[in-house]
Amino acid sequence: MAFPKINPTSTPAWKELTQHYQETKENHLREQFNADLDRGTSFSLLWNDFLLDYSKNRITKKTLSLLGELAEQVGLEEARVGYFKGELINKTEGRAVLHTALRAKKDDEIFLEGKNIVEEVYAVRKKIKHFSEAIISGDRKGYTGKAFTDVVNIGIGGSDLGPVMVTEALKFYKNHLRTHFVSNVDGDHVNEVLKELDPETTLFVIVSKSFTTQETLSNAMTIKKWFLKKALKKDVADHFVAVSTNEEKIEKFGIAQENVFPMWDWVGGRFSLWSAVGLSIALSVGYENFEDLLLGANEMDSHFKETPFLENMPVIMALLSVWYNNFYGAETEALIPYTQYLHRFPAYLQQGMMESNGKSMDRGGNRVQHQTGTIVWGEPGTNSQHAFFQLIHQGTKLIPTDFIGFKKSLYGNMDHHNKLMANFFAQTEALMNGKTAEEVKKELENQQLSEEELRSLLPFKIFEGNKPTNTLLIEKLTPKSLGALIALYEHKIFVQGVIWNIFSYDQWGVELGKQLAKNILLDIEDSNIGDHDSSTLSLLQFFKKQAKF
Ligand code: F6P
């Protein structure tokens, strides 16, 4: 039952990596490629229809083997076994972390407190299947006998980001149902969504693991009131379903037992799209596609579970990220999908990575002395090339970047796809090679500039290069490949948490703001404002129109 508690910086591998960093930090990728003509293939991994080329990273074979040693010395092997077996690795909440069980094979057995949870998972899956099929086919109708045309997912954080990201990513596979997402407690958000809807033909899916989240409950109440302006109380049962672990609170809200899709406390919100939290996904693209998504994730699980570290895609990606975060001092990572369908993927992974690994206490309860979670950000290419790429190419910060692209376009428009992918390949090549003073000089000489003009322009046109990138090239964006892609990053998060010796599956850091907001709401709604620092006090007074600035 041991989950290792090893300070990574105390391992021999860490010490060697520190020295190795000093020895190699000035290496330039351009020279490494010139010196080793096979570098592109020797630092690549092929798994199913995924190719990961990580050769454009500031590493040598020795870097990789030292990083592999680090993984061993922090007990990744033991941790990986415990993760899949359902050990209570979410220690501060006393829970197992078993989102992998949600996509297990039907005859797999995973026991938690003596119960095979795979059976429960499949029972809920069956319910998702029947329900989604009845809604899509129109067999299950709204309170006036009309078929449903719209589905609204009401949830926030993990109860929103996964479903919204996947439904956007799989738009190509969508059926006739229009899907909407209400997440923010900002009343304008819910009103903008409601104005497009007809209560007679809209299904509401309230998703909240805890069923206590202020945003979700406020939105659900507002929507229920709106619904009851036309419908009767008894009609709520036909139009509202809930996904939660909190049966008592759901009942109070007035949702009938048969309309409740259970989930479990061994599934973290940010890893829950595979459960009934993904109901809006199944409704949007059909149950079979939802199953394919789970299948893809399951295949990635097997790869991660069974493959030696240095041939293991999530492990390699995690190790490279640790290399930059802890040795190069890189603070952020960018993620650039070259498909518009994945436009919410960086936002989704912001919760996945930053809520999981944004921790400063180690597993022994002491403050860590090393850097932990990276900041992740990004937008699709090629749009991002015209926005923030300048900083990645010529700024002062090192930003390791993942490029995710697909060999095939879904509509088969090859003119566009070839242009898109030309940019995809060009960017990583440019980031790696850069452009030397010599090359810039030659280029400027051809433009017939005066000697003076040439000299003054030259420094601005130099690209240092040596900017690290991973290229992930996947056959086609399908439900299955998307499932595998998401699982790949989930396991990267796990590996990094193990290495950094932190607990990746709690999120105590979000609590304080929630508590204070409750008190401040009383200050806003009451005539008196309680005790606050002078800044918060003046702001509240100004908000309530009592302050003079
Ligand atoms: O505030 C953070 C958080 O707890 C996330 O971890 C979670 O995904 C989100 O809120 C929503 O929680 P719930 O599903 O319980 O409403």
mmCIF file of N, CA and C in Angstrom, residues 29-97:
data_model
loop_
_atom_site.group_PDB
_atom_site.id
_atom_site.type_symbol
_atom_site.label_atom_id
_atom_site.label_comp_id
_atom_site.label_asym_id
_atom_site.label_seq_id
_atom_site.Cartn_x
_atom_site.Cartn_y
_atom_site.Cartn_z
ATOM 1 N N LEU A 29 20.467 22.624 -30.838
ATOM 2 C CA LEU A 29 19.790 21.526 -31.540
ATOM 3 C C LEU A 29 20.232 21.412 -32.995
ATOM 4 N N ARG A 30 20.477 22.577 -33.610
ATOM 5 C CA ARG A 30 20.894 22.557 -35.024
ATOM 6 C C ARG A 30 22.156 21.712 -35.188
ATOM 7 N N GLU A 31 23.094 21.924 -34.260
ATOM 8 C CA GLU A 31 24.339 21.141 -34.347
ATOM 9 C C GLU A 31 24.109 19.684 -34.008
ATOM 10 N N GLN A 32 23.217 19.444 -33.061
ATOM 11 C CA GLN A 32 22.940 18.041 -32.710
ATOM 12 C C GLN A 32 22.329 17.296 -33.898
ATOM 13 N N PHE A 33 21.461 17.990 -34.648
ATOM 14 C CA PHE A 33 20.880 17.357 -35.838
ATOM 15 C C PHE A 33 21.940 17.141 -36.909
ATOM 16 N N ASN A 34 22.872 18.099 -37.032
ATOM 17 C CA ASN A 34 23.934 17.941 -38.045
ATOM 18 C C ASN A 34 24.861 16.793 -37.681
ATOM 19 N N ALA A 35 25.081 16.619 -36.385
ATOM 20 C CA ALA A 35 26.025 15.587 -35.939
ATOM 21 C C ALA A 35 25.411 14.183 -35.987
ATOM 22 N N ASP A 36 24.102 14.102 -35.903
ATOM 23 C CA ASP A 36 23.451 12.775 -35.870
ATOM 24 C C ASP A 36 22.299 12.797 -36.871
ATOM 25 N N LEU A 37 22.556 12.220 -38.037
ATOM 26 C CA LEU A 37 21.559 12.310 -39.103
ATOM 27 C C LEU A 37 20.299 11.505 -38.804
ATOM 28 N N ASP A 38 20.396 10.582 -37.841
ATOM 29 C CA ASP A 38 19.215 9.770 -37.502
ATOM 30 C C ASP A 38 18.465 10.291 -36.285
ATOM 31 N N ARG A 39 18.860 11.463 -35.833
ATOM 32 C CA ARG A 39 18.264 11.972 -34.584
ATOM 33 C C ARG A 39 16.726 11.960 -34.624
ATOM 34 N N GLY A 40 16.176 12.372 -35.758
ATOM 35 C CA GLY A 40 14.711 12.444 -35.890
ATOM 36 C C GLY A 40 14.038 11.126 -35.595
ATOM 37 N N THR A 41 14.624 10.036 -36.068
ATOM 38 C CA THR A 41 13.973 8.742 -35.831
ATOM 39 C C THR A 41 14.384 8.137 -34.498
ATOM 40 N N SER A 42 15.630 8.404 -34.080
ATOM 41 C CA SER A 42 16.017 7.748 -32.817
ATOM 42 C C SER A 42 15.338 8.365 -31.605
ATOM 43 N N PHE A 43 14.874 9.602 -31.717
ATOM 44 C CA PHE A 43 14.102 10.184 -30.619
ATOM 45 C C PHE A 43 12.623 10.281 -31.016
ATOM 46 N N SER A 44 12.078 9.164 -31.487
ATOM 47 C CA SER A 44 10.666 9.114 -31.867
ATOM 48 C C SER A 44 10.033 7.861 -31.301
ATOM 49 N N LEU A 45 8.755 7.921 -31.103
ATOM 50 C CA LEU A 45 8.017 6.751 -30.614
ATOM 51 C C LEU A 45 6.773 6.572 -31.464
ATOM 52 N N LEU A 46 6.531 5.349 -31.869
ATOM 53 C CA LEU A 46 5.324 5.064 -32.630
ATOM 54 C C LEU A 46 4.437 4.183 -31.770
ATOM 55 N N TRP A 47 3.220 4.609 -31.568
ATOM 56 C CA TRP A 47 2.257 3.788 -30.804
ATOM 57 C C TRP A 47 0.912 3.874 -31.514
ATOM 58 N N ASN A 48 0.354 2.726 -31.863
ATOM 59 C CA ASN A 48 -0.889 2.706 -32.669
ATOM 60 C C ASN A 48 -0.765 3.710 -33.810
ATOM 61 N N ASP A 49 -1.709 4.637 -33.914
ATOM 62 C CA ASP A 49 -1.590 5.620 -35.005
ATOM 63 C C ASP A 49 -1.070 6.960 -34.497
ATOM 64 N N PHE A 50 -0.302 6.915 -33.406
ATOM 65 C CA PHE A 50 0.307 8.125 -32.859
ATOM 66 C C PHE A 50 1.813 8.085 -33.106
ATOM 67 N N LEU A 51 2.338 9.154 -33.659
ATOM 68 C CA LEU A 51 3.796 9.271 -33.740
ATOM 69 C C LEU A 51 4.214 10.450 -32.863
ATOM 70 N N LEU A 52 5.079 10.170 -31.906
ATOM 71 C CA LEU A 52 5.632 11.264 -31.101
ATOM 72 C C LEU A 52 7.084 11.450 -31.520
ATOM 73 N N ASP A 53 7.371 12.607 -32.098
ATOM 74 C CA ASP A 53 8.758 12.939 -32.423
ATOM 75 C C ASP A 53 9.225 13.939 -31.362
ATOM 76 N N TYR A 54 10.129 13.480 -30.520
ATOM 77 C CA TYR A 54 10.616 14.385 -29.460
ATOM 78 C C TYR A 54 12.087 14.736 -29.671
ATOM 79 N N SER A 55 12.514 14.593 -30.945
ATOM 80 C CA SER A 55 13.929 14.837 -31.245
ATOM 81 C C SER A 55 14.302 16.325 -31.164
ATOM 82 N N LYS A 56 13.284 17.198 -31.303
ATOM 83 C CA LYS A 56 13.602 18.636 -31.266
ATOM 84 C C LYS A 56 13.564 19.138 -29.819
ATOM 85 N N ASN A 57 14.074 18.330 -28.927
ATOM 86 C CA ASN A 57 14.218 18.720 -27.526
ATOM 87 C C ASN A 57 15.692 18.831 -27.174
ATOM 88 N N ARG A 58 15.977 19.637 -26.164
ATOM 89 C CA ARG A 58 17.382 19.879 -25.811
ATOM 90 C C ARG A 58 17.898 18.748 -24.941
ATOM 91 N N ILE A 59 18.002 17.602 -25.569
ATOM 92 C CA ILE A 59 18.424 16.404 -24.844
ATOM 93 C C ILE A 59 19.465 15.641 -25.654
ATOM 94 N N THR A 60 20.174 14.775 -24.933
ATOM 95 C CA THR A 60 21.042 13.802 -25.593
ATOM 96 C C THR A 60 20.553 12.428 -25.115
ATOM 97 N N LYS A 61 21.198 11.391 -25.607
ATOM 98 C CA LYS A 61 20.790 10.046 -25.155
ATOM 99 C C LYS A 61 21.001 9.931 -23.645
ATOM 100 N N LYS A 62 22.075 10.603 -23.186
ATOM 101 C CA LYS A 62 22.365 10.539 -21.748
ATOM 102 C C LYS A 62 21.258 11.237 -20.937
ATOM 103 N N THR A 63 20.762 12.367 -21.448
ATOM 104 C CA THR A 63 19.679 13.070 -20.722
ATOM 105 C C THR A 63 18.526 12.111 -20.495
ATOM 106 N N LEU A 64 18.198 11.421 -21.565
ATOM 107 C CA LEU A 64 17.050 10.531 -21.496
ATOM 108 C C LEU A 64 17.288 9.402 -20.503
ATOM 109 N N SER A 65 18.491 8.851 -20.546
ATOM 110 C CA SER A 65 18.712 7.722 -19.634
ATOM 111 C C SER A 65 18.748 8.214 -18.183
ATOM 112 N N LEU A 66 19.273 9.430 -17.958
ATOM 113 C CA LEU A 66 19.247 9.957 -16.579
ATOM 114 C C LEU A 66 17.811 10.236 -16.128
ATOM 115 N N LEU A 67 16.991 10.753 -17.042
ATOM 116 C CA LEU A 67 15.592 11.010 -16.681
ATOM 117 C C LEU A 67 14.871 9.695 -16.372
ATOM 118 N N GLY A 68 15.228 8.666 -17.146
ATOM 119 C CA GLY A 68 14.661 7.332 -16.871
ATOM 120 C C GLY A 68 15.078 6.837 -15.489
ATOM 121 N N GLU A 69 16.324 7.118 -15.133
ATOM 122 C CA GLU A 69 16.795 6.713 -13.792
ATOM 123 C C GLU A 69 16.044 7.481 -12.711
ATOM 124 N N LEU A 70 15.798 8.748 -12.997
ATOM 125 C CA LEU A 70 15.041 9.548 -12.029
ATOM 126 C C LEU A 70 13.666 8.913 -11.795
ATOM 127 N N ALA A 71 13.015 8.539 -12.897
ATOM 128 C CA ALA A 71 11.683 7.915 -12.770
ATOM 129 C C ALA A 71 11.769 6.674 -11.887
ATOM 130 N N GLU A 72 12.816 5.899 -12.076
ATOM 131 C CA GLU A 72 12.953 4.686 -11.253
ATOM 132 C C GLU A 72 13.234 5.035 -9.799
ATOM 133 N N GLN A 73 14.110 5.996 -9.603
ATOM 134 C CA GLN A 73 14.529 6.306 -8.227
ATOM 135 C C GLN A 73 13.434 6.978 -7.400
ATOM 136 N N VAL A 74 12.463 7.611 -8.047
ATOM 137 C CA VAL A 74 11.359 8.186 -7.259
ATOM 138 C C VAL A 74 10.221 7.178 -7.057
ATOM 139 N N GLY A 75 10.410 5.961 -7.571
ATOM 140 C CA GLY A 75 9.412 4.910 -7.328
ATOM 141 C C GLY A 75 8.226 4.950 -8.270
ATOM 142 N N LEU A 76 8.467 5.391 -9.507
ATOM 143 C CA LEU A 76 7.345 5.476 -10.459
ATOM 144 C C LEU A 76 6.706 4.105 -10.709
ATOM 145 N N GLU A 77 7.548 3.074 -10.737
ATOM 146 C CA GLU A 77 7.029 1.728 -11.015
ATOM 147 C C GLU A 77 5.965 1.332 -9.983
ATOM 148 N N GLU A 78 6.331 1.482 -8.737
ATOM 149 C CA GLU A 78 5.439 1.136 -7.630
ATOM 150 C C GLU A 78 4.179 2.028 -7.668
ATOM 151 N N ALA A 79 4.392 3.299 -7.953
ATOM 152 C CA ALA A 79 3.262 4.237 -7.988
ATOM 153 C C ALA A 79 2.304 3.873 -9.116
ATOM 154 N N ARG A 80 2.863 3.492 -10.254
ATOM 155 C CA ARG A 80 2.024 3.144 -11.405
ATOM 156 C C ARG A 80 1.135 1.947 -11.078
ATOM 157 N N VAL A 81 1.719 0.967 -10.391
ATOM 158 C CA VAL A 81 0.943 -0.219 -10.000
ATOM 159 C C VAL A 81 -0.190 0.201 -9.059
ATOM 160 N N GLY A 82 0.148 1.036 -8.075
ATOM 161 C CA GLY A 82 -0.847 1.475 -7.090
ATOM 162 C C GLY A 82 -1.983 2.279 -7.710
ATOM 163 N N TYR A 83 -1.637 3.080 -8.705
ATOM 164 C CA TYR A 83 -2.611 3.934 -9.418
ATOM 165 C C TYR A 83 -3.672 3.060 -10.093
ATOM 166 N N PHE A 84 -3.217 2.052 -10.830
ATOM 167 C CA PHE A 84 -4.181 1.219 -11.545
ATOM 168 C C PHE A 84 -4.934 0.265 -10.616
ATOM 169 N N LYS A 85 -4.319 -0.062 -9.474
ATOM 170 C CA LYS A 85 -4.963 -1.025 -8.567
ATOM 171 C C LYS A 85 -6.001 -0.368 -7.670
ATOM 172 N N GLY A 86 -5.992 0.959 -7.626
ATOM 173 C CA GLY A 86 -6.974 1.641 -6.784
ATOM 174 C C GLY A 86 -6.500 1.871 -5.368
ATOM 175 N N GLU A 87 -5.191 2.007 -5.171
ATOM 176 C CA GLU A 87 -4.711 2.386 -3.836
ATOM 177 C C GLU A 87 -5.178 3.806 -3.535
ATOM 178 N N LEU A 88 -5.215 4.157 -2.263
ATOM 179 C CA LEU A 88 -5.750 5.470 -1.888
ATOM 180 C C LEU A 88 -4.695 6.557 -2.124
ATOM 181 N N ILE A 89 -4.411 6.790 -3.383
ATOM 182 C CA ILE A 89 -3.323 7.733 -3.675
ATOM 183 C C ILE A 89 -3.768 9.192 -3.543
ATOM 184 N N ASN A 90 -5.077 9.416 -3.474
ATOM 185 C CA ASN A 90 -5.563 10.766 -3.135
ATOM 186 C C ASN A 90 -5.672 10.774 -1.605
ATOM 187 N N LYS A 91 -4.490 10.867 -0.999
ATOM 188 C CA LYS A 91 -4.376 10.628 0.442
ATOM 189 C C LYS A 91 -5.121 11.665 1.280
ATOM 190 N N THR A 92 -5.055 12.936 0.903
ATOM 191 C CA THR A 92 -5.652 13.972 1.766
ATOM 192 C C THR A 92 -7.182 13.920 1.734
ATOM 193 N N GLU A 93 -7.734 13.201 0.767
ATOM 194 C CA GLU A 93 -9.189 13.029 0.753
ATOM 195 C C GLU A 93 -9.551 11.569 1.013
ATOM 196 N N GLY A 94 -8.517 10.748 1.258
ATOM 197 C CA GLY A 94 -8.738 9.328 1.562
ATOM 198 C C GLY A 94 -9.423 8.571 0.438
ATOM 199 N N ARG A 95 -9.044 8.876 -0.800
ATOM 200 C CA ARG A 95 -9.729 8.258 -1.946
ATOM 201 C C ARG A 95 -8.768 7.610 -2.933
ATOM 202 N N ALA A 96 -9.305 6.625 -3.623
ATOM 203 C CA ALA A 96 -8.562 6.055 -4.758
ATOM 204 C C ALA A 96 -8.757 6.984 -5.957
ATOM 205 N N VAL A 97 -7.966 6.762 -6.974
ATOM 206 C CA VAL A 97 -8.031 7.589 -8.188
ATOM 207 C C VAL A 97 -8.217 6.623 -9.353
#
